[in-house]
Coordinates of C-alpha atoms and ligand atoms in Angstrom, one line a residue:
X1 CA 238.4 80.0 160.8
X2 CA 238.4 79.8 157.0
X3 CA 235.1 79.7 155.2
X4 CA 233.7 76.4 154.1
X5 CA 233.5 75.4 150.4
X6 CA 230.1 74.5 148.9
X7 CA 231.2 71.0 147.9
X8 CA 233.9 68.6 148.6
X9 CA 235.9 65.6 147.2
X10 CA 234.9 62.1 148.5
X11 CA 235.4 58.5 147.4
X12 CA 232.1 56.8 146.7
X13 CA 231.0 53.2 146.0
X14 CA 229.8 53.6 142.4
X15 CA 228.3 50.1 142.5
X16 CA 228.9 46.9 144.5
X17 CA 232.1 45.2 143.3
X18 CA 235.9 45.0 143.4
X19 CA 238.1 47.8 144.6
X20 CA 237.9 49.6 141.2
X21 CA 234.3 50.6 142.0
X22 CA 235.6 53.1 144.5
X23 CA 235.4 56.4 142.5
X24 CA 236.2 60.0 143.3
X25 CA 233.2 62.4 143.2
X26 CA 232.3 65.9 144.2
X27 CA 229.3 66.2 146.6
X28 CA 227.8 68.9 148.8
X29 CA 229.1 69.2 152.3
X30 CA 227.0 67.3 154.9
X31 CA 225.3 69.5 157.5
X32 CA 225.8 68.6 161.3
X33 CA 222.5 68.0 163.1
X34 CA 221.9 68.6 166.8
X35 CA 224.7 67.3 168.9
X36 CA 226.9 66.8 165.8
X37 CA 229.9 68.5 164.4
X38 CA 231.4 68.9 160.9
X39 CA 235.0 67.7 160.7
X40 CA 237.6 68.7 158.2
X41 CA 239.2 65.3 157.7
X42 CA 243.0 64.9 157.9
X43 CA 243.1 61.1 157.8
X44 CA 240.7 58.2 157.6
X45 CA 241.3 54.7 158.8
X46 CA 240.5 51.8 156.5
X47 CA 238.7 48.8 158.0
X48 CA 237.6 45.4 156.6
X49 CA 233.9 46.3 157.0
X50 CA 234.6 49.1 154.4
X51 CA 235.6 46.3 151.9
X52 CA 232.5 44.3 152.8
X53 CA 230.3 47.4 152.2
X54 CA 232.0 48.1 148.9
X55 CA 231.4 44.5 147.8
X56 CA 227.7 44.8 148.6
X57 CA 227.7 42.6 151.8
X58 CA 227.4 45.2 154.5
X59 CA 224.8 48.0 153.9
X60 CA 225.1 51.2 156.0
X61 CA 222.6 51.4 158.8
X62 CA 219.5 53.6 158.2
X63 CA 220.5 57.3 158.2
X64 CA 224.2 56.6 157.7
X65 CA 226.2 58.2 154.9
X66 CA 226.6 55.8 151.9
X67 CA 230.2 57.0 151.6
X68 CA 232.5 54.5 153.2
X69 CA 234.7 55.3 156.2
X70 CA 234.1 54.4 159.9
X71 CA 236.8 56.5 161.6
X72 CA 238.7 59.8 161.0
X73 CA 240.9 62.3 162.7
X74 CA 240.5 66.0 161.9
X75 CA 239.4 69.5 163.0
X76 CA 236.0 70.6 164.0
X77 CA 235.0 73.4 161.6
X78 CA 231.2 73.7 162.2
X79 CA 228.9 73.0 165.1
X80 CA 225.4 71.6 165.1
X81 CA 222.7 72.9 167.4
X82 CA 223.4 72.5 171.1
X83 CA 227.2 72.0 170.7
X84 CA 229.1 74.5 172.9
X85 CA 231.1 77.1 171.0
X86 CA 234.4 76.1 172.5
X87 CA 234.5 72.9 170.4
X88 CA 235.1 75.0 167.2
X89 CA 238.7 74.3 166.1
X90 CA 239.3 71.3 168.3
X91 CA 241.3 68.4 166.9
X92 CA 239.6 65.1 167.5
X93 CA 239.3 61.5 166.2
X94 CA 235.8 60.2 165.7
X95 CA 233.8 57.0 165.3
X96 CA 231.4 57.3 162.3
X97 CA 228.6 55.2 160.9
X98 CA 230.0 56.1 157.4
X99 CA 231.3 59.1 155.4
X100 CA 235.0 59.1 156.4
X101 CA 236.4 58.8 152.9
X102 CA 235.9 62.5 152.3
X103 CA 237.4 65.9 152.9
X104 CA 234.5 66.7 155.3
X105 CA 232.3 64.5 157.4
X106 CA 229.7 64.7 160.1
X107 CA 230.4 63.1 163.5
X108 CA 228.4 62.9 166.8
X109 CA 230.2 65.0 169.4
X110 CA 229.7 62.1 171.9
X111 CA 231.8 59.9 169.7
X112 CA 234.7 62.3 169.3
X113 CA 237.7 61.7 171.4
X114 CA 240.8 64.0 171.9
X115 CA 243.9 63.2 169.9
X116 CA 246.4 61.8 172.4
X117 CA 249.5 64.0 173.0
X118 CA 252.2 63.3 170.4
X119 CA 250.0 61.4 168.1
X120 CA 249.8 62.3 164.4
X121 CA 246.4 62.7 162.7
X122 CA 247.1 59.4 160.8
X123 CA 247.7 57.6 164.1
X124 CA 244.7 59.1 165.7
X125 CA 242.5 58.1 162.7
X126 CA 243.4 54.5 163.4
X127 CA 242.0 54.5 166.9
X128 CA 238.2 54.8 167.0
X129 CA 236.9 51.8 165.1
X130 CA 239.4 49.4 166.6
X131 CA 239.3 50.8 170.1
X132 CA 235.5 50.9 170.3
X133 CA 235.2 47.4 168.9
X134 CA 237.9 45.9 171.2
X135 CA 236.5 47.6 174.3
X136 CA 232.9 46.7 173.5
X137 CA 233.7 43.0 172.9
X138 CA 236.6 42.2 175.1
X139 CA 235.7 44.2 178.2
X140 CA 231.9 44.8 178.0
X141 CA 230.7 41.6 176.4
X142 CA 233.7 39.4 177.2
X143 CA 234.0 40.9 180.8
X144 CA 237.8 40.3 180.9
X145 CA 238.7 40.5 184.6
X146 CA 242.0 41.3 186.3
X147 CA 244.1 38.2 186.4
X148 CA 242.4 36.6 183.5
X149 CA 243.9 35.7 180.1
X150 CA 242.9 36.8 176.6
X151 CA 243.3 35.1 173.2
X152 CA 243.1 37.3 170.1
X153 CA 242.5 35.4 166.9
X154 CA 243.8 37.4 163.9
X155 CA 246.3 39.1 166.1
X156 CA 248.1 40.8 163.2
X157 CA 244.9 42.5 161.9
X158 CA 243.9 46.1 162.6
X159 CA 241.5 45.0 165.3
X160 CA 243.9 42.3 166.5
X161 CA 247.0 44.5 166.9
X162 CA 244.8 47.0 168.9
X163 CA 243.4 44.2 171.1
X164 CA 246.8 42.9 171.9
X165 CA 248.3 46.3 172.7
X166 CA 245.3 47.6 174.7
X167 CA 245.0 44.5 176.8
X168 CA 248.8 44.3 177.4
X169 CA 248.9 48.0 178.3
X170 CA 246.1 47.4 180.8
X171 CA 248.1 44.6 182.5
X172 CA 246.5 41.5 181.0
X173 CA 248.2 38.3 179.8
X174 CA 247.5 38.1 176.1
X175 CA 247.9 35.3 173.5
X176 CA 247.3 35.6 169.8
X177 CA 247.3 33.8 166.5
X178 CA 248.5 35.0 163.1
X179 CA 249.2 33.5 159.6
X180 CA 253.0 33.6 159.4
X181 CA 256.0 33.4 161.7
X182 CA 257.0 36.9 160.8
X183 CA 253.5 38.2 161.7
X184 CA 253.6 36.2 164.9
X185 CA 257.0 37.7 166.0
X186 CA 255.7 41.2 165.4
X187 CA 252.5 40.6 167.4
X188 CA 254.7 39.3 170.3
X189 CA 256.7 42.6 170.1
X190 CA 253.4 44.4 170.5
X191 CA 252.7 42.6 173.8
X192 CA 251.5 39.1 173.2
X193 CA 253.1 36.6 175.5
X194 CA 253.0 34.0 172.6
X195 CA 251.6 34.4 169.1
X196 CA 250.8 31.1 167.4
X197 CA 251.1 30.5 163.7
X198 CA 247.7 29.0 163.0
X199 CA 248.9 27.5 159.7
X200 CA 251.8 25.5 161.3
X201 CA 250.9 25.1 164.9
X202 CA 247.9 23.7 167.0
X203 CA 246.7 26.7 169.0
X204 CA 244.8 24.4 171.4
X205 CA 248.0 22.4 172.3
X206 CA 250.1 25.5 172.6
X207 CA 247.6 27.3 174.9
X208 CA 246.9 24.3 177.0
X209 CA 250.6 24.1 177.7
X210 CA 251.0 27.8 178.3
X211 CA 248.1 28.0 180.7
X212 CA 249.0 24.7 182.5
X213 CA 245.8 23.1 181.3
X214 CA 243.5 25.9 182.6
X215 CA 242.7 27.5 179.2
X216 CA 242.1 31.1 178.3
X217 CA 239.3 33.1 179.9
X218 CA 238.2 35.3 176.9
X219 CA 238.7 34.7 173.2
X220 CA 238.2 37.6 170.7
X221 CA 237.3 35.7 167.5
X222 CA 237.0 37.0 163.9
X223 CA 237.3 33.6 162.3
X224 CA 234.5 31.3 163.6
X225 CA 234.0 28.2 161.5
X226 CA 236.1 25.2 162.5
X227 CA 238.3 27.6 164.6
X228 CA 235.3 28.1 167.0
X229 CA 234.8 24.4 167.4
X230 CA 238.5 24.1 168.5
X231 CA 238.3 27.1 170.8
X232 CA 235.9 25.1 172.9
X233 CA 238.8 22.8 173.7
X234 CA 240.9 25.7 175.0
X235 CA 238.5 28.1 176.7
X236 CA 238.6 28.0 180.5
X237 CA 235.6 27.0 182.6
X238 CA 233.2 30.0 182.7
X239 CA 235.1 31.4 179.7
X240 CA 233.7 33.7 177.1
X241 CA 234.1 33.5 173.3
X242 CA 233.2 36.8 171.6
X243 CA 232.7 36.8 167.8
X244 CA 233.2 39.9 165.8
X245 CA 233.3 38.3 162.3
X246 CA 233.3 34.9 160.6
X247 CA 236.2 35.1 158.1
X248 CA 236.5 31.3 158.4
X249 CA 232.8 30.6 157.8
X250 CA 229.5 31.3 159.6
X251 CA 228.4 27.6 159.9
X252 CA 229.8 26.1 163.1
X253 CA 229.6 22.6 164.5
X254 CA 229.8 22.6 168.3
X255 CA 229.3 20.2 171.1
X256 CA 226.5 21.9 173.1
X257 CA 227.2 19.7 176.1
X258 CA 230.5 21.6 176.6
X259 CA 228.6 24.9 177.0
X260 CA 226.6 23.4 179.9
X261 CA 229.2 21.3 181.6
X262 CA 231.9 24.1 181.5
X263 CA 229.5 27.1 181.6
X264 CA 230.9 28.6 178.4
X265 CA 229.4 31.8 176.9
X266 CA 229.5 32.2 173.1
X267 CA 228.4 35.7 172.1
X268 CA 229.1 38.4 169.5
X269 CA 228.1 41.8 168.3
X270 CA 228.4 44.3 165.5
X271 CA 229.2 47.9 166.5
X272 CA 228.1 50.0 163.5
X273 CA 224.2 49.7 163.9
X274 CA 224.2 50.3 167.6
X275 CA 222.7 53.6 168.8
X276 CA 224.8 56.7 169.6
X277 CA 224.0 56.5 173.3
X278 CA 225.4 52.9 173.4
X279 CA 228.6 54.0 171.6
X280 CA 228.9 57.1 173.9
X281 CA 229.2 54.8 176.9
X282 CA 232.1 53.1 175.2
X283 CA 233.6 56.5 174.4
X284 CA 233.5 57.4 178.1
X285 CA 235.1 54.1 179.1
X286 CA 237.8 54.6 176.5
X287 CA 238.5 58.1 177.7
X288 CA 238.8 57.0 181.3
X289 CA 240.6 53.7 180.9
X290 CA 242.4 53.5 177.5
X291 CA 243.3 57.1 176.6
X292 CA 245.6 57.4 179.7
X293 CA 247.6 54.5 178.4
X294 CA 248.0 56.2 175.0
X295 CA 248.9 59.5 176.7
X296 CA 251.5 57.7 178.7
X297 CA 253.1 56.4 175.6
X298 CA 252.4 52.8 176.4
X299 CA 251.3 52.0 172.9
X300 CA 250.3 53.5 169.6
X301 CA 248.5 52.0 166.6
X302 CA 250.7 50.0 164.2
X303 CA 250.3 51.5 160.7
X304 CA 251.2 49.3 157.8
X305 CA 250.6 51.7 154.9
X306 CA 249.4 55.1 153.9
X307 CA 247.5 56.0 150.7
X308 CA 246.1 59.3 149.4
X309 CA 242.3 59.4 149.6
X310 CA 242.1 59.2 145.8
X311 CA 243.9 55.9 145.9
X312 CA 241.4 54.2 148.3
X313 CA 241.0 51.4 145.8
X314 CA 244.7 50.5 146.3
X315 CA 244.2 50.5 150.0
X316 CA 241.3 48.0 149.6
X317 CA 243.3 45.8 147.4
X318 CA 246.0 45.6 150.0
X319 CA 243.5 44.9 152.8
X320 CA 241.9 42.1 150.8
X321 CA 245.3 40.6 150.0
X322 CA 245.8 40.1 153.8
X323 CA 249.5 41.0 153.4
X324 CA 249.2 44.1 155.7
X325 CA 250.0 44.0 159.5
X326 CA 248.0 46.5 161.6
X327 CA 246.2 49.5 160.1
X328 CA 245.9 51.1 156.6
X329 CA 245.3 54.8 156.5
X330 CA 244.0 57.3 153.9
X331 CA 245.6 60.7 154.0
X332 CA 243.1 63.4 153.2
X333 CA 244.5 66.8 154.0
Ligands
NAP401 N1 231.7 43.1 164.9 C1 232.2 44.3 164.8 O1 231.7 45.3 165.4 C2 233.4 44.6 163.9 C3 234.0 45.9 163.9 C4 235.2 46.0 163.1 C5 235.7 45.0 162.4 N2 235.1 43.7 162.5 C6 235.6 42.6 161.7 O2 236.8 42.2 162.3 C7 237.7 41.6 161.4 C8 239.0 42.3 161.4 O3 238.9 43.6 160.9 P1 240.2 44.4 160.4 O4 239.7 45.7 159.9 O5 241.1 44.4 161.6 O6 240.7 43.5 159.2 P2 242.1 43.1 158.7 O7 243.2 44.0 159.2 O8 242.0 42.9 157.2 O9 242.3 41.6 159.4 C9 241.8 40.4 159.0 C10 242.8 39.3 159.4 O10 242.1 38.1 159.8 C11 243.0 37.1 159.7 N3 242.4 35.8 159.4 C12 242.3 34.8 160.1 N4 241.6 33.8 159.6 C13 241.2 34.2 158.4 C14 240.5 33.7 157.3 N5 240.0 32.4 157.4 N6 240.2 34.5 156.2 C15 240.7 35.7 156.1 N7 241.5 36.3 157.1 C16 241.7 35.6 158.2 C17 244.1 37.5 158.7 O11 245.4 37.5 159.4 P3 246.3 36.2 159.4 O12 246.6 35.8 158.0 O13 247.6 36.7 160.1 O14 245.6 35.2 160.2 C18 243.7 38.9 158.2 O15 244.8 39.7 158.1 C19 237.0 41.8 160.0 O16 236.4 40.6 159.6 C20 236.0 42.9 160.3 O17 234.8 42.7 159.4 C21 234.0 43.5 163.2

């Protein structure tokens, strides 16, 4: 094990603003606390919440690093108190509350997962934020049951491609929406039975037809706004609509009588501020249910683009353009 440097390179948010406010800096190495480990980061996933944080709309929760970055893959190089010695040198991917845009970061051991066989560090770095979010919202909150159907709005996004692939690998019937025909065909190749171009087609009509009028059981929605109003026309009786963002607007007009008559649940959540113990339960479920599908080669994250860590601003510009399909990765080491 090589000795650790006193300081490290990271990318900081110099002030709230456009991608150019992401600036390289040298800072001291963070120290792992009890139950935590220090990771030498090989790759970090980029997520839209990083862009929101950079723009000043999504402050890190109390105690989290102000450095952006919610997921990484790397090697454990230092152990906090109570972490067994055999973890030293292990290659893992980890869900973070921040700090991933850096050469070194601290992670809770309970939120570290093994790198699936045959996966590169870049691929592994794309797993935590999307897998934890999809599991928590589709399977825990949304309670997707065997034989039920899932609709993923924003199917070509980082979260969306993961949701489509994970649910398909677990044997569910999946539908999705995306913004162009090209994006739709790609999402279908990932496992969606039908991906609907939300700019040209009426997803309500398409899905009513595809489900013989029954509707879909669970909807993973990052759009809200008028889209949520229309989802009420295509969610099945007893269906669940789970919001993870409101890219189409937070204000929603809905006919409350539908919720009563058809027993619809509209819910939502944000992952980042939840306690470690909550996220650790998701990690255990992922290890038991989802990691075997990765190990079996059933799916792997779809990576759109790679950037060196120092070019994080370019990665954010691409993400905000909406032109990417799947994940964007920062290569660190
Ligand atoms: N609640 C949570 O715990 C949680 C955790 C992680 C992420 N999120 C949220 O989940 C969303 C997806 O994250 P990501 O990292 O996967 O982002 P991303 O890759 O940038 O995906 C966003 C996609 O949403 C689609 N979209 C649909 N309607 C849109 C609209 N009105 N405006 C803009 N985009 C629209 C776009 O694809 P098309 O053009 O193909 O429609 C766009 O590519 C983000 O909003 C993020 O903040 C929530």
